[in-house]
């Protein structure tokens, strides 16, 4: 279960039973604060909108609602008030996704009452949202010390600026990676870049992995788990190279890496390798500060026309590889978060180079795609939460790659990988 912040003395409280909730009441641990509120289940449409305001207010810094614990106004104490659980999680998630603008993602966990009568308690975790603040009825809400309040114009402007700053920093990081392309000026292929970083982690959050004596095994295990994840849509075709083709371990400045044979330990191009190895380079890097990087050199491949074999090969884009590897990196971000206990937000960027005039690969069709990309590079960034990484990776993928796929006329072909089942 996800931990709850009660106070600086109890920052990671995890209730598992009704007895745990009662013990917290008896110990005076419950107090509505910036990160915690206690409510009854909503009954009416008015209650639903009030709940939506509560959820929106928590979305700026993150917080928790406990449904089934209520305040006795006379004694100013809290008491258990178990609620019917049938359909309650779905109702809360529906409110979160349909009333706030933009929609919110929440995580719900049930605790059944000892009476075994279908009642209990619902823990609703609201992760800090990468697109906060959120509106309800055309008003933005934030959270004060104990209650929600309507945000002023200056606060709204400041929050939007803070989000843009985080994305701008990631765009700068992405451009640096593209400038440091180890195969720049080596081949005619387009190259894919994915960069990610946690927005609120301490500077050595991943040191338990990167600094461990068995870091190679730990990183290989994370990569293998990301590759074998059942979350990746089965509709995505296999592609070479995939992340498990990065198996050679290297130390890097402030981090570690796994690469295919096409890169040397100092991240220079391995000219002596056979052509099929040089054309399919892939690298995964993990840094002490939690930064993740993926580099893949085969974002395009040379294709000969079966009808005009005398013509030179045409470099065509592997848009399916971009979708697949974005899913892989999102899953790797989730796994790293869980491995090191980081529950905050991330920012991720996607980029590609040598794109101008190129179209997507459409197999040996007599009528190949003819939407040619008009710029030489692609760059996009977006924020995301741990909740989105768990439950809505397709939505994140759409935000990150949608402009590219639409430009190539292929977004509809990946509909199953750019959305998420409820």
mmCIF file of C-alpha atoms in Angstrom:
data_model
loop_
_atom_site.group_PDB
_atom_site.id
_atom_site.type_symbol
_atom_site.label_atom_id
_atom_site.label_comp_id
_atom_site.label_asym_id
_atom_site.label_seq_id
_atom_site.Cartn_x
_atom_site.Cartn_y
_atom_site.Cartn_z
ATOM 1 C CA UNK A 1 0.000 0.000 0.000
ATOM 2 C CA UNK A 2 1.037 3.614 -0.570
ATOM 3 C CA UNK A 3 2.185 5.483 2.531
ATOM 4 C CA UNK A 4 0.360 8.536 3.942
ATOM 5 C CA UNK A 5 1.991 11.709 5.220
ATOM 6 C CA UNK A 6 0.475 12.511 8.649
ATOM 7 C CA UNK A 7 3.159 14.845 9.972
ATOM 8 C CA UNK A 8 6.924 15.309 10.030
ATOM 9 C CA UNK A 9 6.993 12.735 12.858
ATOM 10 C CA UNK A 10 4.884 10.247 10.838
ATOM 11 C CA UNK A 11 5.755 10.869 7.169
ATOM 12 C CA UNK A 12 5.180 7.307 5.916
ATOM 13 C CA UNK A 13 2.202 5.857 7.799
ATOM 14 C CA UNK A 14 0.640 2.821 6.117
ATOM 15 C CA UNK A 15 -2.815 1.718 7.414
ATOM 16 C CA UNK A 16 -3.668 -1.888 6.641
ATOM 17 C CA UNK A 17 -6.725 -2.543 8.792
ATOM 18 C CA UNK A 18 -9.588 -0.966 10.701
ATOM 19 C CA UNK A 19 -7.534 -1.417 13.866
ATOM 20 C CA UNK A 20 -4.763 0.726 12.366
ATOM 21 C CA UNK A 21 -7.256 3.522 11.687
ATOM 22 C CA UNK A 22 -8.669 3.297 15.226
ATOM 23 C CA UNK A 23 -5.168 3.310 16.707
ATOM 24 C CA UNK A 24 -4.389 6.493 14.768
ATOM 25 C CA UNK A 25 -7.532 8.109 16.200
ATOM 26 C CA UNK A 26 -6.722 6.959 19.751
ATOM 27 C CA UNK A 27 -3.159 8.214 19.388
ATOM 28 C CA UNK A 28 -4.282 11.628 18.175
ATOM 29 C CA UNK A 29 -2.441 11.184 14.895
ATOM 30 C CA UNK A 30 -5.246 12.419 12.668
ATOM 31 C CA UNK A 31 -5.360 16.114 11.938
ATOM 32 C CA UNK A 32 -6.539 17.668 8.701
ATOM 33 C CA UNK A 33 -3.523 19.367 7.161
ATOM 34 C CA UNK A 34 -1.955 20.362 3.873
ATOM 35 C CA UNK A 35 -1.613 16.714 2.828
ATOM 36 C CA UNK A 36 -4.567 14.989 4.569
ATOM 37 C CA UNK A 37 -8.356 15.290 4.701
ATOM 38 C CA UNK A 38 -11.010 12.971 6.160
ATOM 39 C CA UNK A 39 -14.479 12.666 4.638
ATOM 40 C CA UNK A 40 -17.709 10.717 4.362
ATOM 41 C CA UNK A 41 -18.576 9.190 0.992
ATOM 42 C CA UNK A 42 -20.299 11.590 -1.423
ATOM 43 C CA UNK A 43 -24.062 11.051 -1.805
ATOM 44 C CA UNK A 44 -25.299 13.809 -4.122
ATOM 45 C CA UNK A 45 -24.203 15.665 -7.240
ATOM 46 C CA UNK A 46 -23.309 18.599 -5.003
ATOM 47 C CA UNK A 47 -21.132 16.242 -2.920
ATOM 48 C CA UNK A 48 -19.415 15.058 -6.109
ATOM 49 C CA UNK A 49 -18.471 18.603 -7.086
ATOM 50 C CA UNK A 50 -17.230 19.320 -3.578
ATOM 51 C CA UNK A 51 -15.133 16.156 -3.770
ATOM 52 C CA UNK A 52 -13.759 17.332 -7.125
ATOM 53 C CA UNK A 53 -12.683 20.622 -5.509
ATOM 54 C CA UNK A 54 -10.920 18.671 -2.740
ATOM 55 C CA UNK A 55 -9.112 16.497 -5.268
ATOM 56 C CA UNK A 56 -8.078 19.521 -7.355
ATOM 57 C CA UNK A 57 -6.726 21.291 -4.273
ATOM 58 C CA UNK A 58 -4.495 18.330 -3.395
ATOM 59 C CA UNK A 59 -3.214 17.958 -6.961
ATOM 60 C CA UNK A 60 -0.673 20.781 -6.580
ATOM 61 C CA UNK A 61 1.487 19.161 -3.891
ATOM 62 C CA UNK A 62 -0.168 15.749 -3.511
ATOM 63 C CA UNK A 63 -2.210 14.429 -0.618
ATOM 64 C CA UNK A 64 -4.634 11.836 0.704
ATOM 65 C CA UNK A 65 -8.350 11.622 1.438
ATOM 66 C CA UNK A 66 -9.530 8.991 3.899
ATOM 67 C CA UNK A 67 -13.207 8.232 3.336
ATOM 68 C CA UNK A 68 -14.868 6.635 6.332
ATOM 69 C CA UNK A 69 -13.266 8.660 9.117
ATOM 70 C CA UNK A 70 -15.194 11.777 10.146
ATOM 71 C CA UNK A 71 -14.810 14.605 12.606
ATOM 72 C CA UNK A 72 -17.072 14.941 15.652
ATOM 73 C CA UNK A 73 -17.587 18.691 15.599
ATOM 74 C CA UNK A 74 -18.685 18.847 19.250
ATOM 75 C CA UNK A 75 -15.707 17.029 20.750
ATOM 76 C CA UNK A 76 -13.325 18.055 17.939
ATOM 77 C CA UNK A 77 -12.169 14.454 17.658
ATOM 78 C CA UNK A 78 -12.355 11.904 14.878
ATOM 79 C CA UNK A 79 -14.341 8.668 14.779
ATOM 80 C CA UNK A 80 -14.755 5.716 12.458
ATOM 81 C CA UNK A 81 -17.737 5.887 10.102
ATOM 82 C CA UNK A 82 -17.405 2.924 7.716
ATOM 83 C CA UNK A 83 -19.016 3.480 4.323
ATOM 84 C CA UNK A 84 -20.488 1.046 1.754
ATOM 85 C CA UNK A 85 -17.576 0.056 -0.465
ATOM 86 C CA UNK A 86 -19.507 -1.411 -3.387
ATOM 87 C CA UNK A 87 -18.847 0.897 -6.346
ATOM 88 C CA UNK A 88 -17.176 3.567 -4.202
ATOM 89 C CA UNK A 89 -13.665 3.366 -5.772
ATOM 90 C CA UNK A 90 -15.174 3.589 -9.255
ATOM 91 C CA UNK A 91 -17.286 6.573 -8.209
ATOM 92 C CA UNK A 92 -14.282 8.459 -6.831
ATOM 93 C CA UNK A 93 -12.208 7.727 -9.941
ATOM 94 C CA UNK A 94 -15.109 8.844 -12.156
ATOM 95 C CA UNK A 95 -15.351 12.158 -10.303
ATOM 96 C CA UNK A 96 -11.588 12.646 -10.668
ATOM 97 C CA UNK A 97 -11.655 12.000 -14.406
ATOM 98 C CA UNK A 98 -14.834 13.862 -15.389
ATOM 99 C CA UNK A 99 -15.207 17.012 -13.265
ATOM 100 C CA UNK A 100 -11.758 18.615 -12.789
ATOM 101 C CA UNK A 101 -10.165 20.208 -15.844
ATOM 102 C CA UNK A 102 -7.702 18.780 -16.821
ATOM 103 C CA UNK A 103 -8.815 15.353 -15.498
ATOM 104 C CA UNK A 104 -7.037 13.877 -12.486
ATOM 105 C CA UNK A 105 -5.552 10.466 -11.822
ATOM 106 C CA UNK A 106 -6.036 9.056 -8.312
ATOM 107 C CA UNK A 107 -5.071 5.802 -6.597
ATOM 108 C CA UNK A 108 -7.642 4.094 -4.352
ATOM 109 C CA UNK A 109 -7.102 1.394 -1.733
ATOM 110 C CA UNK A 110 -9.836 -0.339 0.283
ATOM 111 C CA UNK A 111 -9.791 -1.354 3.950
ATOM 112 C CA UNK A 112 -12.745 -3.564 4.913
ATOM 113 C CA UNK A 113 -14.539 -3.147 8.240
ATOM 114 C CA UNK A 114 -14.356 -5.963 10.783
ATOM 115 C CA UNK A 115 -18.148 -6.210 10.694
ATOM 116 C CA UNK A 116 -17.817 -7.858 7.251
ATOM 117 C CA UNK A 117 -21.033 -6.183 6.116
ATOM 118 C CA UNK A 118 -19.735 -4.684 2.890
ATOM 119 C CA UNK A 119 -18.612 -1.455 4.521
ATOM 120 C CA UNK A 120 -15.156 -0.110 5.149
ATOM 121 C CA UNK A 121 -12.795 2.708 4.342
ATOM 122 C CA UNK A 122 -11.328 4.064 1.127
ATOM 123 C CA UNK A 123 -7.877 5.606 0.999
ATOM 124 C CA UNK A 124 -7.682 8.023 -1.945
ATOM 125 C CA UNK A 125 -4.174 9.106 -2.912
ATOM 126 C CA UNK A 126 -3.910 12.217 -5.094
ATOM 127 C CA UNK A 127 -0.392 12.427 -6.574
ATOM 128 C CA UNK A 128 1.043 15.842 -7.302
ATOM 129 C CA UNK A 129 -0.124 16.560 -10.841
ATOM 130 C CA UNK A 130 2.303 17.583 -13.592
ATOM 131 C CA UNK A 131 -0.425 19.773 -15.134
ATOM 132 C CA UNK A 132 -1.647 21.473 -11.932
ATOM 133 C CA UNK A 133 -3.492 23.631 -11.132
ATOM 134 C CA UNK A 134 -6.858 22.075 -12.025
ATOM 135 C CA UNK A 135 -10.178 23.854 -12.471
ATOM 136 C CA UNK A 136 -13.607 22.935 -11.114
ATOM 137 C CA UNK A 137 -16.504 25.083 -12.330
ATOM 138 C CA UNK A 138 -14.017 27.526 -13.924
ATOM 139 C CA UNK A 139 -12.150 28.104 -10.660
ATOM 140 C CA UNK A 140 -8.692 26.911 -9.623
ATOM 141 C CA UNK A 141 -8.191 25.411 -6.169
ATOM 142 C CA UNK A 142 -5.211 24.998 -3.868
ATOM 143 C CA UNK A 143 -4.680 23.634 -0.373
ATOM 144 C CA UNK A 144 -3.820 25.719 2.651
ATOM 145 C CA UNK A 145 -2.734 24.493 6.055
ATOM 146 C CA UNK A 146 -6.010 22.670 6.720
ATOM 147 C CA UNK A 147 -8.548 23.467 4.006
ATOM 148 C CA UNK A 148 -8.848 24.181 0.306
ATOM 149 C CA UNK A 149 -9.175 27.669 -1.107
ATOM 150 C CA UNK A 150 -9.663 29.359 -4.461
ATOM 151 C CA UNK A 151 -6.366 30.339 -6.056
ATOM 152 C CA UNK A 152 -5.725 33.933 -7.019
ATOM 153 C CA UNK A 153 -4.575 34.934 -10.485
ATOM 154 C CA UNK A 154 -0.969 35.471 -9.371
ATOM 155 C CA UNK A 155 -0.792 31.972 -7.860
ATOM 156 C CA UNK A 156 -2.180 30.401 -11.026
ATOM 157 C CA UNK A 157 0.355 32.242 -13.176
ATOM 158 C CA UNK A 158 3.170 31.185 -10.842
ATOM 159 C CA UNK A 159 2.172 27.511 -10.932
ATOM 160 C CA UNK A 160 1.978 27.481 -14.730
ATOM 161 C CA UNK A 161 5.399 29.162 -14.879
ATOM 162 C CA UNK A 162 6.851 26.561 -12.526
ATOM 163 C CA UNK A 163 5.595 23.768 -14.773
ATOM 164 C CA UNK A 164 6.953 25.423 -17.907
ATOM 165 C CA UNK A 165 10.315 25.857 -16.191
ATOM 166 C CA UNK A 166 10.578 22.135 -15.406
ATOM 167 C CA UNK A 167 9.711 21.248 -18.992
ATOM 168 C CA UNK A 168 12.140 23.854 -20.339
ATOM 169 C CA UNK A 169 14.951 22.356 -18.239
ATOM 170 C CA UNK A 170 14.157 18.942 -19.673
ATOM 171 C CA UNK A 171 14.106 20.341 -23.203
ATOM 172 C CA UNK A 172 17.592 21.757 -22.588
ATOM 173 C CA UNK A 173 18.698 18.329 -21.343
ATOM 174 C CA UNK A 174 17.192 16.680 -24.432
ATOM 175 C CA UNK A 175 18.997 19.070 -26.759
ATOM 176 C CA UNK A 176 22.271 18.409 -24.951
ATOM 177 C CA UNK A 177 21.813 14.676 -25.495
ATOM 178 C CA UNK A 178 21.071 15.244 -29.169
ATOM 179 C CA UNK A 179 24.164 17.445 -29.500
ATOM 180 C CA UNK A 180 26.225 14.658 -27.909
ATOM 181 C CA UNK A 181 24.956 12.026 -30.356
ATOM 182 C CA UNK A 182 27.776 9.436 -30.451
ATOM 183 C CA UNK A 183 26.930 8.562 -34.071
ATOM 184 C CA UNK A 184 26.618 12.146 -35.319
ATOM 185 C CA UNK A 185 28.009 12.397 -38.864
ATOM 186 C CA UNK A 186 28.650 8.641 -38.909
ATOM 187 C CA UNK A 187 25.594 7.358 -40.766
ATOM 188 C CA UNK A 188 22.501 8.524 -42.636
ATOM 189 C CA UNK A 189 20.022 7.080 -40.167
ATOM 190 C CA UNK A 190 17.638 9.008 -37.958
ATOM 191 C CA UNK A 191 18.317 8.602 -34.233
ATOM 192 C CA UNK A 192 15.875 8.479 -31.302
ATOM 193 C CA UNK A 193 16.469 10.085 -27.878
ATOM 194 C CA UNK A 194 14.439 9.726 -24.677
ATOM 195 C CA UNK A 195 15.413 11.572 -21.489
ATOM 196 C CA UNK A 196 13.651 11.576 -18.125
ATOM 197 C CA UNK A 197 14.325 13.046 -14.711
ATOM 198 C CA UNK A 198 12.516 13.132 -11.358
ATOM 199 C CA UNK A 199 11.427 16.648 -10.457
ATOM 200 C CA UNK A 200 11.618 16.449 -6.653
ATOM 201 C CA UNK A 201 14.231 13.812 -5.808
ATOM 202 C CA UNK A 202 17.418 14.383 -3.845
ATOM 203 C CA UNK A 203 20.610 14.495 -5.899
ATOM 204 C CA UNK A 204 21.692 10.912 -5.132
ATOM 205 C CA UNK A 205 18.266 9.222 -5.180
ATOM 206 C CA UNK A 206 19.532 6.365 -7.369
ATOM 207 C CA UNK A 207 22.860 5.869 -5.615
ATOM 208 C CA UNK A 208 21.548 2.624 -4.030
ATOM 209 C CA UNK A 209 21.511 1.263 -7.580
ATOM 210 C CA UNK A 210 24.362 3.051 -9.342
ATOM 211 C CA UNK A 211 26.721 2.839 -6.359
ATOM 212 C CA UNK A 212 26.023 -0.769 -5.397
ATOM 213 C CA UNK A 213 28.755 -3.401 -5.918
ATOM 214 C CA UNK A 214 26.285 -5.381 -8.054
ATOM 215 C CA UNK A 215 24.966 -2.395 -10.015
ATOM 216 C CA UNK A 216 25.309 -4.260 -13.309
ATOM 217 C CA UNK A 217 22.979 -7.013 -12.119
ATOM 218 C CA UNK A 218 20.514 -4.512 -10.656
ATOM 219 C CA UNK A 219 20.321 -2.439 -13.819
ATOM 220 C CA UNK A 220 20.080 -5.498 -16.054
ATOM 221 C CA UNK A 221 17.240 -6.802 -13.875
ATOM 222 C CA UNK A 222 15.336 -3.523 -14.180
ATOM 223 C CA UNK A 223 15.790 -3.529 -17.959
ATOM 224 C CA UNK A 224 14.652 -7.152 -18.222
ATOM 225 C CA UNK A 225 11.555 -6.396 -16.126
ATOM 226 C CA UNK A 226 10.716 -3.427 -18.340
ATOM 227 C CA UNK A 227 11.127 -5.581 -21.449
ATOM 228 C CA UNK A 228 8.931 -8.399 -20.123
ATOM 229 C CA UNK A 229 6.212 -6.162 -18.671
ATOM 230 C CA UNK A 230 2.686 -7.266 -19.536
ATOM 231 C CA UNK A 231 1.599 -3.616 -19.538
ATOM 232 C CA UNK A 232 3.079 -3.004 -23.004
ATOM 233 C CA UNK A 233 0.315 -3.468 -25.619
ATOM 234 C CA UNK A 234 0.585 -6.699 -27.562
ATOM 235 C CA UNK A 235 -0.268 -4.737 -30.719
ATOM 236 C CA UNK A 236 3.203 -3.181 -30.723
ATOM 237 C CA UNK A 237 5.447 -5.172 -33.032
ATOM 238 C CA UNK A 238 8.820 -6.453 -31.965
ATOM 239 C CA UNK A 239 11.730 -4.249 -32.946
ATOM 240 C CA UNK A 240 15.493 -4.559 -33.055
ATOM 241 C CA UNK A 241 17.260 -3.178 -31.157
ATOM 242 C CA UNK A 242 15.129 -3.418 -28.017
ATOM 243 C CA UNK A 243 16.282 -2.378 -24.554
ATOM 244 C CA UNK A 244 17.565 -5.840 -23.631
ATOM 245 C CA UNK A 245 20.022 -5.588 -26.537
ATOM 246 C CA UNK A 246 21.855 -3.126 -24.280
ATOM 247 C CA UNK A 247 23.802 -5.597 -22.158
ATOM 248 C CA UNK A 248 27.383 -4.291 -21.993
ATOM 249 C CA UNK A 249 27.929 -2.521 -18.650
ATOM 250 C CA UNK A 250 29.870 0.754 -18.432
ATOM 251 C CA UNK A 251 30.605 3.327 -15.763
ATOM 252 C CA UNK A 252 29.682 6.835 -16.883
ATOM 253 C CA UNK A 253 30.116 10.338 -15.422
ATOM 254 C CA UNK A 254 27.737 10.445 -12.426
ATOM 255 C CA UNK A 255 26.044 7.215 -13.451
ATOM 256 C CA UNK A 256 26.100 3.873 -15.186
ATOM 257 C CA UNK A 257 25.009 2.518 -18.553
ATOM 258 C CA UNK A 258 24.166 -0.559 -20.557
ATOM 259 C CA UNK A 259 24.856 -0.486 -24.297
ATOM 260 C CA UNK A 260 24.924 -2.703 -27.328
ATOM 261 C CA UNK A 261 28.225 -3.553 -29.012
ATOM 262 C CA UNK A 262 28.144 -0.454 -31.194
ATOM 263 C CA UNK A 263 29.453 1.805 -28.418
ATOM 264 C CA UNK A 264 32.804 1.777 -26.669
ATOM 265 C CA UNK A 265 33.128 2.162 -22.867
ATOM 266 C CA UNK A 266 33.864 5.906 -23.305
ATOM 267 C CA UNK A 267 30.649 6.303 -25.371
ATOM 268 C CA UNK A 268 32.455 6.682 -28.671
ATOM 269 C CA UNK A 269 31.393 4.891 -31.821
ATOM 270 C CA UNK A 270 32.796 1.369 -32.271
ATOM 271 C CA UNK A 271 33.953 1.607 -35.913
ATOM 272 C CA UNK A 272 35.406 -1.896 -35.924
ATOM 273 C CA UNK A 273 32.039 -3.626 -35.405
ATOM 274 C CA UNK A 274 30.193 -5.330 -38.298
ATOM 275 C CA UNK A 275 27.735 -3.123 -40.198
ATOM 276 C CA UNK A 276 24.588 -4.757 -38.753
ATOM 277 C CA UNK A 277 25.898 -3.979 -35.237
ATOM 278 C CA UNK A 278 26.859 -0.405 -36.088
ATOM 279 C CA UNK A 279 23.432 0.291 -37.576
ATOM 280 C CA UNK A 280 21.508 -0.875 -34.493
ATOM 281 C CA UNK A 281 23.063 0.856 -31.485
ATOM 282 C CA UNK A 282 21.034 1.185 -28.290
ATOM 283 C CA UNK A 283 22.021 2.521 -24.874
ATOM 284 C CA UNK A 284 20.280 2.908 -21.495
ATOM 285 C CA UNK A 285 21.842 5.241 -18.925
ATOM 286 C CA UNK A 286 20.882 5.715 -15.246
ATOM 287 C CA UNK A 287 22.364 8.573 -13.218
ATOM 288 C CA UNK A 288 22.796 9.100 -9.495
ATOM 289 C CA UNK A 289 20.201 11.895 -9.515
ATOM 290 C CA UNK A 290 17.571 9.571 -11.042
ATOM 291 C CA UNK A 291 18.019 10.751 -14.617
ATOM 292 C CA UNK A 292 17.300 8.166 -17.306
ATOM 293 C CA UNK A 293 18.436 8.279 -20.939
ATOM 294 C CA UNK A 294 17.743 6.032 -23.902
ATOM 295 C CA UNK A 295 19.555 6.368 -27.219
ATOM 296 C CA UNK A 296 18.716 4.323 -30.322
ATOM 297 C CA UNK A 297 20.422 4.787 -33.692
ATOM 298 C CA UNK A 298 17.988 2.847 -35.905
ATOM 299 C CA UNK A 299 15.024 5.222 -35.950
ATOM 300 C CA UNK A 300 15.197 4.925 -39.732
ATOM 301 C CA UNK A 301 16.371 2.181 -42.036
ATOM 302 C CA UNK A 302 17.279 1.981 -45.697
ATOM 303 C CA UNK A 303 14.483 0.550 -47.854
ATOM 304 C CA UNK A 304 14.729 -0.438 -51.518
ATOM 305 C CA UNK A 305 11.713 -0.187 -53.794
ATOM 306 C CA UNK A 306 10.624 -3.644 -55.014
ATOM 307 C CA UNK A 307 9.413 -1.948 -58.192
ATOM 308 C CA UNK A 308 12.491 0.199 -58.836
ATOM 309 C CA UNK A 309 15.397 -1.842 -57.456
ATOM 310 C CA UNK A 310 17.906 0.172 -59.445
ATOM 311 C CA UNK A 311 17.236 3.233 -57.267
ATOM 312 C CA UNK A 312 19.194 3.981 -54.091
ATOM 313 C CA UNK A 313 17.737 2.956 -50.745
ATOM 314 C CA UNK A 314 15.422 5.441 -49.075
ATOM 315 C CA UNK A 315 15.689 6.058 -45.336
ATOM 316 C CA UNK A 316 12.216 5.493 -43.845
ATOM 317 C CA UNK A 317 11.187 6.130 -40.230
ATOM 318 C CA UNK A 318 10.393 3.424 -37.676
ATOM 319 C CA UNK A 319 7.586 5.226 -35.857
ATOM 320 C CA UNK A 320 6.590 1.942 -34.224
ATOM 321 C CA UNK A 321 10.004 1.854 -32.542
ATOM 322 C CA UNK A 322 9.409 5.288 -31.012
ATOM 323 C CA UNK A 323 6.103 4.135 -29.512
ATOM 324 C CA UNK A 324 7.506 0.841 -28.252
ATOM 325 C CA UNK A 325 10.641 2.322 -26.695
ATOM 326 C CA UNK A 326 8.671 5.147 -25.068
ATOM 327 C CA UNK A 327 6.528 2.514 -23.365
ATOM 328 C CA UNK A 328 9.721 0.726 -22.287
ATOM 329 C CA UNK A 329 11.201 3.894 -20.765
ATOM 330 C CA UNK A 330 7.957 4.768 -18.956
ATOM 331 C CA UNK A 331 7.929 1.293 -17.429
ATOM 332 C CA UNK A 332 11.598 1.657 -16.501
ATOM 333 C CA UNK A 333 10.794 4.981 -14.784
ATOM 334 C CA UNK A 334 8.075 3.252 -12.770
ATOM 335 C CA UNK A 335 10.388 0.404 -11.781
ATOM 336 C CA UNK A 336 13.171 2.789 -10.730
ATOM 337 C CA UNK A 337 10.673 4.829 -8.682
ATOM 338 C CA UNK A 338 9.563 1.727 -6.804
ATOM 339 C CA UNK A 339 13.118 0.443 -6.383
ATOM 340 C CA UNK A 340 14.356 3.619 -4.656
ATOM 341 C CA UNK A 341 11.075 4.674 -2.979
ATOM 342 C CA UNK A 342 10.546 7.839 -5.026
ATOM 343 C CA UNK A 343 6.840 8.769 -5.302
ATOM 344 C CA UNK A 344 7.137 12.219 -6.869
ATOM 345 C CA UNK A 345 6.707 13.543 -10.394
ATOM 346 C CA UNK A 346 8.849 13.080 -13.471
ATOM 347 C CA UNK A 347 9.469 15.059 -16.650
ATOM 348 C CA UNK A 348 10.254 13.167 -19.850
ATOM 349 C CA UNK A 349 11.391 14.341 -23.261
ATOM 350 C CA UNK A 350 11.509 12.673 -26.685
ATOM 351 C CA UNK A 351 13.632 13.769 -29.626
ATOM 352 C CA UNK A 352 14.828 12.602 -33.015
ATOM 353 C CA UNK A 353 17.210 13.953 -35.649
ATOM 354 C CA UNK A 354 17.889 13.671 -39.395
ATOM 355 C CA UNK A 355 14.177 13.597 -40.170
ATOM 356 C CA UNK A 356 13.713 16.111 -42.984
ATOM 357 C CA UNK A 357 11.856 14.716 -46.008
ATOM 358 C CA UNK A 358 11.453 11.264 -44.513
ATOM 359 C CA UNK A 359 8.245 9.233 -44.274
ATOM 360 C CA UNK A 360 7.241 6.318 -42.113
ATOM 361 C CA UNK A 361 8.044 2.751 -43.135
ATOM 362 C CA UNK A 362 4.853 1.033 -44.299
ATOM 363 C CA UNK A 363 6.175 -2.351 -45.337
ATOM 364 C CA UNK A 364 6.287 -3.532 -48.932
ATOM 365 C CA UNK A 365 3.035 -1.792 -49.802
ATOM 366 C CA UNK A 366 2.500 -0.617 -53.392
ATOM 367 C CA UNK A 367 1.038 2.525 -51.839
ATOM 368 C CA UNK A 368 3.569 3.594 -49.199
ATOM 369 C CA UNK A 369 2.933 6.451 -46.808
ATOM 370 C CA UNK A 370 3.749 9.777 -48.367
ATOM 371 C CA UNK A 371 3.503 12.204 -45.419
ATOM 372 C CA UNK A 372 7.070 13.462 -45.241
ATOM 373 C CA UNK A 373 8.392 15.214 -42.157
ATOM 374 C CA UNK A 374 9.155 18.870 -42.863
ATOM 375 C CA UNK A 375 11.685 19.612 -40.065
ATOM 376 C CA UNK A 376 15.041 18.031 -39.399
ATOM 377 C CA UNK A 377 14.425 17.424 -35.689
ATOM 378 C CA UNK A 378 11.561 16.569 -33.354
ATOM 379 C CA UNK A 379 11.410 17.641 -29.694
ATOM 380 C CA UNK A 380 8.633 17.284 -27.113
ATOM 381 C CA UNK A 381 8.447 17.164 -23.306
ATOM 382 C CA UNK A 382 5.722 16.416 -20.769
ATOM 383 C CA UNK A 383 5.361 15.921 -17.048
ATOM 384 C CA UNK A 384 3.948 12.777 -15.498
ATOM 385 C CA UNK A 385 3.173 11.220 -12.127
ATOM 386 C CA UNK A 386 3.827 7.798 -10.654
ATOM 387 C CA UNK A 387 0.066 7.185 -10.880
ATOM 388 C CA UNK A 388 0.157 7.866 -14.627
ATOM 389 C CA UNK A 389 3.181 5.613 -15.054
ATOM 390 C CA UNK A 390 1.215 2.826 -13.380
ATOM 391 C CA UNK A 391 -2.209 3.365 -14.903
ATOM 392 C CA UNK A 392 -1.969 5.639 -17.968
ATOM 393 C CA UNK A 393 1.317 5.148 -19.843
ATOM 394 C CA UNK A 394 -0.559 5.309 -23.144
ATOM 395 C CA UNK A 395 -1.831 8.783 -22.307
ATOM 396 C CA UNK A 396 1.719 9.932 -21.519
ATOM 397 C CA UNK A 397 2.953 8.394 -24.773
ATOM 398 C CA UNK A 398 0.311 10.323 -26.708
ATOM 399 C CA UNK A 399 1.385 13.615 -25.122
ATOM 400 C CA UNK A 400 5.004 12.880 -25.934
ATOM 401 C CA UNK A 401 4.739 11.454 -29.459
ATOM 402 C CA UNK A 402 1.348 12.653 -30.710
ATOM 403 C CA UNK A 403 2.689 15.642 -32.705
ATOM 404 C CA UNK A 404 5.256 13.444 -34.456
ATOM 405 C CA UNK A 405 2.807 10.666 -35.304
ATOM 406 C CA UNK A 406 0.190 13.101 -36.552
ATOM 407 C CA UNK A 407 2.799 14.721 -38.820
ATOM 408 C CA UNK A 408 3.580 11.285 -40.269
ATOM 409 C CA UNK A 409 -0.113 10.418 -40.636
ATOM 410 C CA UNK A 410 0.166 7.398 -38.351
ATOM 411 C CA UNK A 411 -1.415 8.360 -35.020
ATOM 412 C CA UNK A 412 -4.575 6.335 -35.692
ATOM 413 C CA UNK A 413 -2.479 3.216 -36.369
ATOM 414 C CA UNK A 414 -1.274 3.254 -32.755
ATOM 415 C CA UNK A 415 -4.612 4.035 -31.085
ATOM 416 C CA UNK A 416 -4.320 1.006 -28.794
ATOM 417 C CA UNK A 417 -0.915 2.152 -27.516
ATOM 418 C CA UNK A 418 -1.843 5.824 -27.128
ATOM 419 C CA UNK A 419 -4.734 5.302 -24.735
ATOM 420 C CA UNK A 420 -5.448 3.303 -21.611
ATOM 421 C CA UNK A 421 -8.170 0.870 -20.671
ATOM 422 C CA UNK A 422 -10.312 2.161 -17.753
#
